[in-house]
CSV table of C-alpha atoms in Angstrom, one decimal:
chain,number,residue,atom,x,y,z
O,1,UNK,CA,67.0,233.8,23.7
O,2,UNK,CA,70.1,233.3,21.7
O,3,UNK,CA,73.4,232.2,23.8
O,4,UNK,CA,74.6,235.6,24.4
O,5,UNK,CA,71.4,236.4,25.3
O,6,UNK,CA,70.9,233.7,27.7
O,7,UNK,CA,74.8,234.7,28.5
O,8,UNK,CA,73.9,238.2,30.2
O,9,UNK,CA,70.5,237.3,31.7
O,10,UNK,CA,72.4,235.0,34.2
O,11,UNK,CA,75.2,237.4,35.0
O,12,UNK,CA,72.2,239.9,35.5
O,13,UNK,CA,70.1,238.1,37.6
O,14,UNK,CA,73.2,236.8,39.7
O,15,UNK,CA,74.4,241.4,40.2
O,16,UNK,CA,71.5,241.1,41.2
O,17,UNK,CA,70.8,238.9,43.4
O,18,UNK,CA,74.2,239.6,45.1
O,19,UNK,CA,73.7,242.9,46.0
O,20,UNK,CA,70.5,241.8,47.2
O,21,UNK,CA,72.2,239.9,49.7
O,22,UNK,CA,74.0,243.0,50.7
O,23,UNK,CA,70.9,244.3,51.3
O,24,UNK,CA,69.0,241.3,53.0
O,25,UNK,CA,72.5,242.2,55.4
O,26,UNK,CA,72.4,245.7,55.9
O,27,UNK,CA,68.3,245.8,56.7
O,28,UNK,CA,68.7,242.6,59.2
O,29,UNK,CA,72.5,244.3,60.7
O,30,UNK,CA,70.6,246.8,63.1
O,31,UNK,CA,68.7,243.5,65.3
O,32,UNK,CA,70.7,242.0,65.6
O,33,UNK,CA,73.2,244.5,66.9
O,34,UNK,CA,70.6,245.9,68.6
O,35,UNK,CA,71.9,244.5,72.5
O,36,UNK,CA,74.7,245.8,71.8
O,37,UNK,CA,74.3,249.4,70.9
O,38,UNK,CA,71.1,249.4,74.0
O,39,UNK,CA,74.0,249.3,75.9
O,40,UNK,CA,76.7,251.3,74.2
O,41,UNK,CA,74.5,254.1,73.7
O,42,UNK,CA,71.7,253.8,77.6
O,43,UNK,CA,69.0,253.7,75.1
O,44,UNK,CA,65.2,252.8,75.3
O,45,UNK,CA,63.0,250.9,73.5
O,46,UNK,CA,61.7,253.6,72.0
O,47,UNK,CA,65.0,255.3,70.7
O,48,UNK,CA,66.1,251.8,69.5
O,49,UNK,CA,62.8,251.2,67.3
O,50,UNK,CA,63.6,254.7,65.8
O,51,UNK,CA,67.1,253.5,65.4
O,52,UNK,CA,65.6,251.0,63.7
O,53,UNK,CA,62.7,252.5,61.2
O,54,UNK,CA,64.5,255.8,60.5
O,55,UNK,CA,67.0,253.9,57.4
O,56,UNK,CA,63.8,252.6,55.9
O,57,UNK,CA,62.0,255.6,56.3
O,58,UNK,CA,64.5,256.7,54.6
O,59,UNK,CA,64.1,254.8,52.6
O,60,UNK,CA,60.9,255.6,50.8
O,61,UNK,CA,61.8,259.4,49.1
O,62,UNK,CA,64.8,257.7,47.8
O,63,UNK,CA,63.4,254.6,45.6
O,64,UNK,CA,60.2,257.1,43.8
O,65,UNK,CA,63.6,259.7,43.6
O,66,UNK,CA,65.5,256.8,42.6
O,67,UNK,CA,62.9,254.8,40.5
O,68,UNK,CA,62.1,258.3,37.9
O,69,UNK,CA,66.0,259.0,37.8
O,70,UNK,CA,66.5,255.2,36.7
O,71,UNK,CA,63.7,255.3,34.1
O,72,UNK,CA,65.3,258.7,32.3
O,73,UNK,CA,68.7,257.4,33.6
O,74,UNK,CA,70.0,254.1,33.6
O,75,UNK,CA,69.6,251.4,36.3
O,76,UNK,CA,73.2,251.2,36.0
O,77,UNK,CA,75.1,254.5,37.4
O,78,UNK,CA,71.6,255.0,39.6
O,79,UNK,CA,72.7,251.7,41.4
O,80,UNK,CA,76.1,252.4,40.9
O,81,UNK,CA,76.0,254.9,43.4
O,82,UNK,CA,73.0,253.9,46.0
O,83,UNK,CA,75.0,250.6,46.7
O,84,UNK,CA,78.0,252.8,46.9
O,85,UNK,CA,75.6,255.0,49.0
O,86,UNK,CA,75.1,252.2,51.3
O,87,UNK,CA,78.4,250.9,51.9
O,88,UNK,CA,79.6,253.2,53.3
O,89,UNK,CA,77.1,254.7,55.5
O,90,UNK,CA,77.0,251.1,56.5
O,91,UNK,CA,80.8,251.7,57.0
O,92,UNK,CA,80.7,255.2,59.0
O,93,UNK,CA,77.1,253.3,61.3
O,94,UNK,CA,80.3,251.5,63.2
O,95,UNK,CA,82.2,254.9,63.5
O,96,UNK,CA,79.3,257.0,65.5
O,97,UNK,CA,79.4,258.5,68.8
O,98,UNK,CA,76.5,259.7,69.6
O,99,UNK,CA,72.9,258.0,68.8
O,100,UNK,CA,71.8,261.0,66.5
O,101,UNK,CA,75.3,259.9,65.0
O,102,UNK,CA,73.6,256.0,64.5
O,103,UNK,CA,70.3,257.9,63.7
O,104,UNK,CA,72.0,259.8,60.1
O,105,UNK,CA,74.5,257.3,59.4
O,106,UNK,CA,71.3,255.0,59.6
O,107,UNK,CA,69.3,257.5,57.4
O,108,UNK,CA,71.7,258.0,54.5
O,109,UNK,CA,72.2,254.3,54.4
O,110,UNK,CA,68.4,254.1,54.4
O,111,UNK,CA,69.0,256.2,50.3
O,112,UNK,CA,71.1,254.0,49.2
O,113,UNK,CA,68.9,250.8,49.5
O,114,UNK,CA,65.7,252.0,49.3
O,115,UNK,CA,67.4,253.5,45.4
O,116,UNK,CA,68.1,249.9,44.3
O,117,UNK,CA,65.9,248.3,45.5
O,118,UNK,CA,63.0,248.3,42.5
O,119,UNK,CA,66.5,248.7,39.8
O,120,UNK,CA,67.2,244.8,41.0
O,121,UNK,CA,63.8,244.1,40.7
O,122,UNK,CA,63.4,245.4,37.3
O,123,UNK,CA,66.5,244.6,35.7
O,124,UNK,CA,66.2,240.9,37.0
O,125,UNK,CA,61.8,241.1,35.6
O,126,UNK,CA,63.7,243.0,32.6
O,127,UNK,CA,66.5,240.1,31.8
O,128,UNK,CA,64.2,236.8,31.0
O,129,UNK,CA,61.1,236.5,29.5
O,130,UNK,CA,57.6,237.2,29.7
O,131,UNK,CA,57.1,233.0,31.1
O,132,UNK,CA,60.3,233.1,34.1
O,133,UNK,CA,59.4,236.3,35.7
O,134,UNK,CA,58.2,235.4,38.0
O,135,UNK,CA,60.9,232.9,39.3
O,136,UNK,CA,63.6,235.4,38.4
O,137,UNK,CA,62.8,238.0,40.4
O,138,UNK,CA,62.3,235.7,44.4
O,139,UNK,CA,65.7,234.7,42.9
O,140,UNK,CA,67.3,237.9,42.5
O,141,UNK,CA,65.3,239.0,45.9
O,142,UNK,CA,65.8,235.2,47.5
O,143,UNK,CA,69.8,237.2,48.2
O,144,UNK,CA,68.3,239.3,51.2
O,145,UNK,CA,66.8,236.5,53.9
O,146,UNK,CA,70.2,234.3,52.6
O,147,UNK,CA,72.5,238.0,53.8
O,148,UNK,CA,69.8,238.0,56.9
O,149,UNK,CA,71.4,235.1,57.8
O,150,UNK,CA,75.3,235.0,57.3
O,151,UNK,CA,74.4,238.7,59.4
O,152,UNK,CA,73.0,235.5,62.1
O,153,UNK,CA,75.5,233.7,60.8
O,154,UNK,CA,78.1,235.8,62.6
O,155,UNK,CA,76.5,236.2,65.1
O,156,UNK,CA,76.5,232.5,65.7
O,157,UNK,CA,79.5,232.5,65.6
O,158,UNK,CA,80.9,235.1,67.9
O,159,UNK,CA,83.7,236.5,65.5
O,160,UNK,CA,84.1,239.7,67.7
O,161,UNK,CA,81.7,240.9,70.6
O,162,UNK,CA,81.3,244.2,68.9
O,163,UNK,CA,77.9,245.3,67.6
O,164,UNK,CA,80.8,247.1,64.6
O,165,UNK,CA,81.7,243.9,63.8
O,166,UNK,CA,78.7,244.4,61.7
O,167,UNK,CA,78.9,247.1,59.7
O,168,UNK,CA,82.4,246.7,58.8
O,169,UNK,CA,81.1,243.6,57.3
O,170,UNK,CA,77.3,245.1,55.4
O,171,UNK,CA,79.6,247.7,53.9
O,172,UNK,CA,82.8,246.1,52.6
O,173,UNK,CA,81.0,243.2,51.2
O,174,UNK,CA,79.3,245.5,48.7
O,175,UNK,CA,82.0,247.7,48.1
O,176,UNK,CA,84.0,244.6,46.6
O,177,UNK,CA,80.8,244.1,43.8
O,178,UNK,CA,81.1,248.0,42.8
O,179,UNK,CA,84.1,247.1,40.1
O,180,UNK,CA,81.9,244.1,38.7
O,181,UNK,CA,78.5,246.3,38.0
O,182,UNK,CA,80.8,248.7,36.3
O,183,UNK,CA,82.5,246.3,34.0
O,184,UNK,CA,80.0,243.0,33.9
O,185,UNK,CA,76.4,244.8,34.0
O,186,UNK,CA,75.2,245.0,30.1
O,187,UNK,CA,74.0,249.6,29.4
O,188,UNK,CA,71.6,248.1,26.9
O,189,UNK,CA,69.1,245.8,29.1
O,190,UNK,CA,69.9,249.4,31.9
O,191,UNK,CA,68.3,251.9,29.2
O,192,UNK,CA,66.2,250.1,27.7
O,193,UNK,CA,63.4,251.3,29.6
O,194,UNK,CA,65.7,255.0,29.8
O,195,UNK,CA,61.9,256.3,27.6
O,196,UNK,CA,59.0,256.4,29.7
O,197,UNK,CA,59.2,261.1,30.2
O,198,UNK,CA,55.7,261.2,27.4
O,199,UNK,CA,53.7,261.1,30.4
O,200,UNK,CA,53.8,261.5,34.7
O,201,UNK,CA,54.6,259.4,35.8
O,202,UNK,CA,51.5,260.5,39.1
O,203,UNK,CA,48.7,260.1,36.1
O,204,UNK,CA,49.7,256.9,34.7
O,205,UNK,CA,49.3,255.3,38.3
O,206,UNK,CA,46.3,257.4,38.7
O,207,UNK,CA,44.7,257.2,35.1
O,208,UNK,CA,40.5,255.3,35.2
O,209,UNK,CA,42.1,252.5,34.8
O,210,UNK,CA,44.7,252.0,37.0
O,211,UNK,CA,43.9,253.8,40.0
O,212,UNK,CA,42.4,250.8,41.8
O,213,UNK,CA,44.7,248.1,41.3
O,214,UNK,CA,47.0,250.9,42.3
O,215,UNK,CA,45.9,251.4,45.9
O,216,UNK,CA,45.5,247.6,46.1
O,217,UNK,CA,49.1,246.8,45.5
O,218,UNK,CA,50.0,249.6,47.6
O,219,UNK,CA,47.2,248.0,50.8
O,220,UNK,CA,49.2,244.8,50.5
O,221,UNK,CA,52.4,246.4,50.2
O,222,UNK,CA,52.2,248.3,53.0
O,223,UNK,CA,50.4,245.9,56.1
O,224,UNK,CA,52.5,242.4,54.5
O,225,UNK,CA,55.8,245.0,55.2
O,226,UNK,CA,54.9,246.3,57.8
O,227,UNK,CA,54.4,242.7,59.5
O,228,UNK,CA,57.4,241.8,57.7
O,229,UNK,CA,59.8,244.2,59.4
O,230,UNK,CA,58.6,244.2,62.7
O,231,UNK,CA,59.3,240.7,63.3
O,232,UNK,CA,63.7,241.4,62.0
O,233,UNK,CA,63.2,244.1,63.8
O,234,UNK,CA,62.0,243.8,67.2
O,235,UNK,CA,62.2,239.6,67.1
O,236,UNK,CA,65.1,238.8,68.6
O,237,UNK,CA,65.8,241.6,71.5
O,238,UNK,CA,61.7,239.9,72.3
O,239,UNK,CA,62.8,236.9,72.4
O,240,UNK,CA,65.5,237.8,74.4
O,241,UNK,CA,63.1,239.4,77.3
O,242,UNK,CA,61.6,235.6,77.2
O,243,UNK,CA,64.5,234.2,78.2
O,244,UNK,CA,66.5,233.5,75.1
O,245,UNK,CA,69.9,233.2,75.1
O,246,UNK,CA,71.4,235.5,72.7
O,247,UNK,CA,73.1,232.7,70.9
O,248,UNK,CA,69.9,231.0,71.3
O,249,UNK,CA,68.5,233.8,69.6
O,250,UNK,CA,70.4,234.2,66.5
O,251,UNK,CA,70.1,230.8,66.3
O,252,UNK,CA,66.7,231.8,65.5
O,253,UNK,CA,67.2,234.6,63.2
O,254,UNK,CA,69.1,232.2,60.9
O,255,UNK,CA,66.2,230.1,61.3
O,256,UNK,CA,63.7,232.3,60.0
O,257,UNK,CA,65.3,233.4,56.5
O,258,UNK,CA,66.4,230.2,56.2
O,259,UNK,CA,62.6,229.7,55.4
O,260,UNK,CA,63.0,233.5,53.8
O,261,UNK,CA,64.7,231.9,50.9
O,262,UNK,CA,63.0,228.9,50.6
O,263,UNK,CA,59.8,230.2,50.3
O,264,UNK,CA,60.8,232.9,48.0
O,265,UNK,CA,62.0,230.1,45.4
O,266,UNK,CA,58.7,228.6,46.0
O,267,UNK,CA,56.1,230.6,45.8
O,268,UNK,CA,58.6,232.2,43.2
O,269,UNK,CA,57.3,229.1,41.0
O,270,UNK,CA,54.3,228.0,42.4
O,271,UNK,CA,53.8,232.4,40.4
O,272,UNK,CA,54.7,231.6,37.1
O,273,UNK,CA,52.9,228.6,36.5
O,274,UNK,CA,49.9,228.9,38.8
O,275,UNK,CA,46.8,231.6,38.8
O,276,UNK,CA,48.1,234.2,39.4
O,277,UNK,CA,45.2,234.9,41.8
O,278,UNK,CA,46.7,231.3,44.2
O,279,UNK,CA,49.8,232.5,45.3
O,280,UNK,CA,48.6,235.3,47.2
O,281,UNK,CA,46.7,232.9,49.3
O,282,UNK,CA,49.4,229.8,50.1
O,283,UNK,CA,51.1,233.4,51.3
O,284,UNK,CA,48.4,234.7,53.5
O,285,UNK,CA,46.9,231.9,54.9
O,286,UNK,CA,51.0,230.9,55.7
O,287,UNK,CA,51.7,234.4,57.8
O,288,UNK,CA,48.4,233.5,59.6
O,289,UNK,CA,49.3,230.4,60.5
O,290,UNK,CA,53.0,231.2,61.7
O,291,UNK,CA,51.3,233.7,63.5
O,292,UNK,CA,49.7,232.0,65.7
O,293,UNK,CA,52.7,229.2,65.6
O,294,UNK,CA,54.5,232.3,67.4
O,295,UNK,CA,51.2,233.4,70.3
O,296,UNK,CA,51.7,229.2,71.1
O,297,UNK,CA,55.4,229.1,71.4
O,298,UNK,CA,56.8,227.4,74.9
O,299,UNK,CA,59.5,226.1,74.1
O,300,UNK,CA,63.1,226.6,71.6
O,301,UNK,CA,61.8,224.0,69.4
O,302,UNK,CA,57.9,225.4,68.9
O,303,UNK,CA,60.2,228.8,68.7
O,304,UNK,CA,62.6,227.7,65.8
O,305,UNK,CA,59.0,225.7,63.7
O,306,UNK,CA,57.2,228.9,64.1
O,307,UNK,CA,60.0,231.2,63.5
O,308,UNK,CA,61.2,228.6,59.7
O,309,UNK,CA,57.5,229.3,58.5
O,310,UNK,CA,56.5,232.5,59.7
O,311,UNK,CA,60.3,233.8,57.7
O,312,UNK,CA,59.4,231.3,54.4
O,313,UNK,CA,55.3,233.7,53.7
O,314,UNK,CA,55.9,236.7,55.8
O,315,UNK,CA,59.8,237.9,53.9
O,316,UNK,CA,59.8,235.2,51.6
O,317,UNK,CA,56.2,237.0,51.2
O,318,UNK,CA,58.0,240.3,49.8
O,319,UNK,CA,59.6,238.5,47.1
O,320,UNK,CA,56.0,237.6,45.6
O,321,UNK,CA,55.1,241.7,45.7
O,322,UNK,CA,58.3,242.5,44.1
O,323,UNK,CA,57.3,239.2,41.8
O,324,UNK,CA,54.5,240.8,40.8
O,325,UNK,CA,54.2,244.5,41.0
O,326,UNK,CA,56.4,244.6,37.8
O,327,UNK,CA,53.8,242.9,36.0
O,328,UNK,CA,50.6,246.0,36.3
O,329,UNK,CA,53.3,248.4,34.3
O,330,UNK,CA,54.5,248.7,30.5
O,331,UNK,CA,58.5,249.4,30.8
O,332,UNK,CA,58.9,252.9,30.4
O,333,UNK,CA,57.8,253.9,33.5
O,334,UNK,CA,58.3,249.9,35.3
O,335,UNK,CA,60.4,251.1,37.4
O,336,UNK,CA,58.6,254.2,39.2
O,337,UNK,CA,55.6,252.1,39.7
O,338,UNK,CA,57.4,250.0,41.6
O,339,UNK,CA,59.2,252.5,43.7
O,340,UNK,CA,56.1,253.8,44.7
O,341,UNK,CA,54.8,250.2,45.2
O,342,UNK,CA,58.0,250.1,47.1
O,343,UNK,CA,58.1,253.0,49.0
O,344,UNK,CA,54.5,252.8,50.4
O,345,UNK,CA,55.8,250.0,51.2
O,346,UNK,CA,58.7,251.1,53.4
O,347,UNK,CA,56.4,253.5,55.3
O,348,UNK,CA,54.7,250.5,56.7
O,349,UNK,CA,58.1,248.7,57.6
O,350,UNK,CA,59.4,252.0,58.8
O,351,UNK,CA,55.9,252.5,61.4
O,352,UNK,CA,55.6,249.0,62.7
O,353,UNK,CA,59.0,249.5,64.0
O,354,UNK,CA,58.1,252.1,65.9
O,355,UNK,CA,54.5,251.1,66.7
O,356,UNK,CA,55.7,248.4,68.5
O,357,UNK,CA,58.7,250.4,70.2
O,358,UNK,CA,55.6,252.3,71.7
O,359,UNK,CA,53.5,249.7,72.9
O,360,UNK,CA,56.9,247.7,74.4
O,361,UNK,CA,57.9,250.6,76.1
O,362,UNK,CA,53.8,251.3,77.4
O,363,UNK,CA,54.0,248.2,79.0
O,364,UNK,CA,52.8,245.7,76.1
O,365,UNK,CA,53.6,242.2,76.4
O,366,UNK,CA,56.0,240.2,75.1
O,367,UNK,CA,57.0,237.8,71.8
O,368,UNK,CA,52.1,236.9,71.8
O,369,UNK,CA,50.6,240.8,72.6
O,370,UNK,CA,52.7,241.5,68.9
O,371,UNK,CA,51.5,238.3,67.3
O,372,UNK,CA,48.4,238.9,68.3
O,373,UNK,CA,49.3,242.7,67.1
O,374,UNK,CA,50.0,242.0,63.0
O,375,UNK,CA,46.6,239.4,62.8
O,376,UNK,CA,44.3,242.2,62.2
O,377,UNK,CA,47.5,243.6,59.6
O,378,UNK,CA,47.4,240.5,57.5
O,379,UNK,CA,43.6,239.8,56.8
O,380,UNK,CA,43.6,243.5,55.8
O,381,UNK,CA,46.8,242.6,53.0
O,382,UNK,CA,44.9,239.4,52.6
O,383,UNK,CA,42.0,240.6,50.7
O,384,UNK,CA,44.0,243.6,48.5
O,385,UNK,CA,46.1,241.2,47.0
O,386,UNK,CA,43.7,238.3,46.4
O,387,UNK,CA,40.9,241.1,44.8
O,388,UNK,CA,43.9,242.4,42.4
O,389,UNK,CA,45.0,238.8,41.2
O,390,UNK,CA,41.1,237.7,40.7
O,391,UNK,CA,40.8,241.4,38.8
O,392,UNK,CA,44.0,240.9,36.4
O,393,UNK,CA,43.7,236.7,36.1
O,394,UNK,CA,40.2,237.7,34.5
O,395,UNK,CA,41.4,240.0,32.4
O,396,UNK,CA,44.5,237.9,31.6
O,397,UNK,CA,42.3,235.6,30.8
O,398,UNK,CA,39.7,237.7,27.9
């Protein structure tokens, strides 16, 4: 790789990383603002569960449509539009005066977030050679937990008593990035994969040789993201119900996402060096350890340690999924393939908070009960990803 290509790759990954920071901030903001929103609009837990999930619901079709449009018309164009949509919608969220207005604004935020992420993954993967794809995607995705940590830090600093402050910051920040995306993101990289019109994507994803891999990948995405978003959305409220103060809760969220950043970088580098099946084994063992720790935690120090491990492997483990997904699809339909997997994952992410909201509304218990309920989902995801990665590893050795 010559100096020009190296600079282009670095520029692409840095821009994608910064957009991922904005995405992570906007994804965490509802969980941190939940108490203030509940008080302002007199909402019960079930209604808050829908506030968490409506944006995730919008991400599902947005990822599929955004991915296909990107393959045909260019990733840069779709990314610019997506960033504008979720930035403006975040600001609108802060201006809403009714519950249904909040739902509509979060739905539109989800449209933008859903269309952006597959393009960030594909751009980061395409920017480097085969031996560094895992590290590149993980470095980009590290921006998501860093964005969430930033949101938690603002909560700890208590710069404003209003829940609206987080949504203003989450909207203005990414809007400032739009000119840099337009000026600095290289067109050649974006448009290189737009030749995937020869076959409908469904035929590629579900042909005789791919259908099993696609279903296994989707299963891993669905259950891993279900648990990750249960933790991101419900842990703040559960910890406050358990007796923690709002400031202590913000510290826990911050530590969890610091673990996410560490885990994303560490696991991404292992992915490029170790046999493929080793990474899912590490990730899902770590997730089960974290859930066990959260189940038994009875002090602030134990909650902090368990939250760090949870972030490291649960949220950080998503970076592994995003690094794995591009490996299974050719460049011509890579965004479409990644978008399909992410969309299924978003379905899990959407359903998890709603199910837990209903569970809690029916008197289903607190933090320990939620952690116990998450364990079967992680076992299913672990089995799917281990089987798939071993198949891929054996095929690459032939």
